[in-house]
């Protein structure tokens, strides 16, 4: 009985946090780091380490790669650029 209640509580809390993050991704404007990541790495598709023109700590390779894919699929929108981070939250909750 306790395990069932814990699972229900966890998934309820995780769903609530995900809804908060989704609304935040849609409503909050881009900050400086996000816009630089888009302009330097995502838009030109130049995010592979050791090959990229810009070698700064702001390039998180997997985030830039997934953001580039979503940018190509869905176009330019703030929530699209944050979609990789939202999906990684789901992956963290599952594992």
CSV table of C-alpha atoms in Angstrom, one decimal:
chain,number,residue,atom,x,y,z
A,1,UNK,CA,0.0,0.0,0.0
A,2,UNK,CA,2.8,2.4,0.9
A,3,UNK,CA,4.7,1.8,-2.4
A,4,UNK,CA,1.6,2.6,-4.4
A,5,UNK,CA,1.0,5.8,-2.5
A,6,UNK,CA,4.7,6.8,-3.0
A,7,UNK,CA,4.4,6.2,-6.7
A,8,UNK,CA,1.2,8.1,-7.0
A,9,UNK,CA,2.7,11.0,-5.0
A,10,UNK,CA,5.9,11.0,-7.1
A,11,UNK,CA,4.1,11.0,-10.4
A,12,UNK,CA,1.7,13.7,-9.2
A,13,UNK,CA,4.6,15.9,-8.0
A,14,UNK,CA,6.6,15.2,-11.2
A,15,UNK,CA,3.5,16.1,-13.4
A,16,UNK,CA,3.0,19.3,-11.5
A,17,UNK,CA,6.6,20.3,-11.8
A,18,UNK,CA,6.6,19.4,-15.5
A,19,UNK,CA,3.5,21.6,-16.1
A,20,UNK,CA,5.2,24.5,-14.2
A,21,UNK,CA,8.4,24.0,-16.4
A,22,UNK,CA,6.3,23.9,-19.6
A,23,UNK,CA,4.4,27.1,-18.7
A,24,UNK,CA,7.7,28.7,-17.8
A,25,UNK,CA,9.3,27.6,-21.1
A,26,UNK,CA,6.4,29.2,-23.0
A,27,UNK,CA,5.9,32.4,-21.0
A,28,UNK,CA,9.4,33.5,-19.9
A,29,UNK,CA,11.5,35.4,-22.5
A,30,UNK,CA,14.9,34.1,-23.5
A,31,UNK,CA,17.9,35.1,-21.3
A,32,UNK,CA,21.3,36.0,-22.5
A,33,UNK,CA,22.9,32.5,-22.4
A,34,UNK,CA,20.0,31.0,-24.3
A,35,UNK,CA,20.1,33.6,-27.0
A,36,UNK,CA,23.9,33.3,-27.4
A,37,UNK,CA,23.6,29.5,-27.6
A,38,UNK,CA,21.0,29.9,-30.3
A,39,UNK,CA,22.9,32.4,-32.3
A,40,UNK,CA,26.4,30.8,-32.0
A,41,UNK,CA,25.6,27.1,-32.0
A,42,UNK,CA,22.0,26.1,-32.9
A,43,UNK,CA,21.2,28.4,-35.8
A,44,UNK,CA,24.4,27.8,-37.8
A,45,UNK,CA,24.5,24.1,-36.7
A,46,UNK,CA,28.1,24.6,-35.5
A,47,UNK,CA,28.0,22.9,-32.1
A,48,UNK,CA,30.4,19.9,-32.4
A,49,UNK,CA,33.3,20.3,-30.0
A,50,UNK,CA,36.8,20.8,-31.4
A,51,UNK,CA,35.2,21.9,-34.7
A,52,UNK,CA,32.9,24.8,-33.6
A,53,UNK,CA,34.1,28.3,-34.3
A,54,UNK,CA,33.3,29.5,-30.8
A,55,UNK,CA,34.9,27.5,-28.0
A,56,UNK,CA,33.0,28.7,-24.9
A,57,UNK,CA,31.6,26.9,-21.9
A,58,UNK,CA,28.1,27.9,-23.0
A,59,UNK,CA,28.0,25.1,-25.6
A,60,UNK,CA,26.4,22.1,-24.0
A,61,UNK,CA,26.8,19.7,-26.8
A,62,UNK,CA,23.7,17.5,-26.3
A,63,UNK,CA,21.5,20.4,-25.6
A,64,UNK,CA,22.7,22.3,-28.6
A,65,UNK,CA,22.4,19.2,-30.8
A,66,UNK,CA,18.8,18.5,-29.7
A,67,UNK,CA,17.9,22.1,-29.9
A,68,UNK,CA,19.2,22.2,-33.5
A,69,UNK,CA,17.0,19.2,-34.4
A,70,UNK,CA,13.9,20.8,-32.9
A,71,UNK,CA,14.7,24.1,-34.5
A,72,UNK,CA,14.9,22.4,-37.9
A,73,UNK,CA,11.7,20.5,-37.2
A,74,UNK,CA,9.5,23.1,-35.6
A,75,UNK,CA,11.0,26.5,-36.5
A,76,UNK,CA,12.1,29.4,-34.3
A,77,UNK,CA,10.1,29.7,-31.1
A,78,UNK,CA,11.2,30.1,-27.6
A,79,UNK,CA,9.6,26.9,-26.3
A,80,UNK,CA,11.2,25.0,-29.2
A,81,UNK,CA,14.6,26.1,-28.0
A,82,UNK,CA,13.8,24.8,-24.5
A,83,UNK,CA,12.2,21.6,-25.6
A,84,UNK,CA,15.5,19.6,-25.2
A,85,UNK,CA,15.6,20.6,-21.5
A,86,UNK,CA,12.0,19.8,-21.0
A,87,UNK,CA,12.5,16.3,-22.4
A,88,UNK,CA,15.5,15.7,-20.3
A,89,UNK,CA,13.4,16.4,-17.2
A,90,UNK,CA,11.1,13.5,-18.3
A,91,UNK,CA,14.1,11.3,-18.9
A,92,UNK,CA,15.4,12.1,-15.4
A,93,UNK,CA,12.0,11.3,-13.8
A,94,UNK,CA,11.8,7.9,-15.6
A,95,UNK,CA,15.3,6.8,-14.7
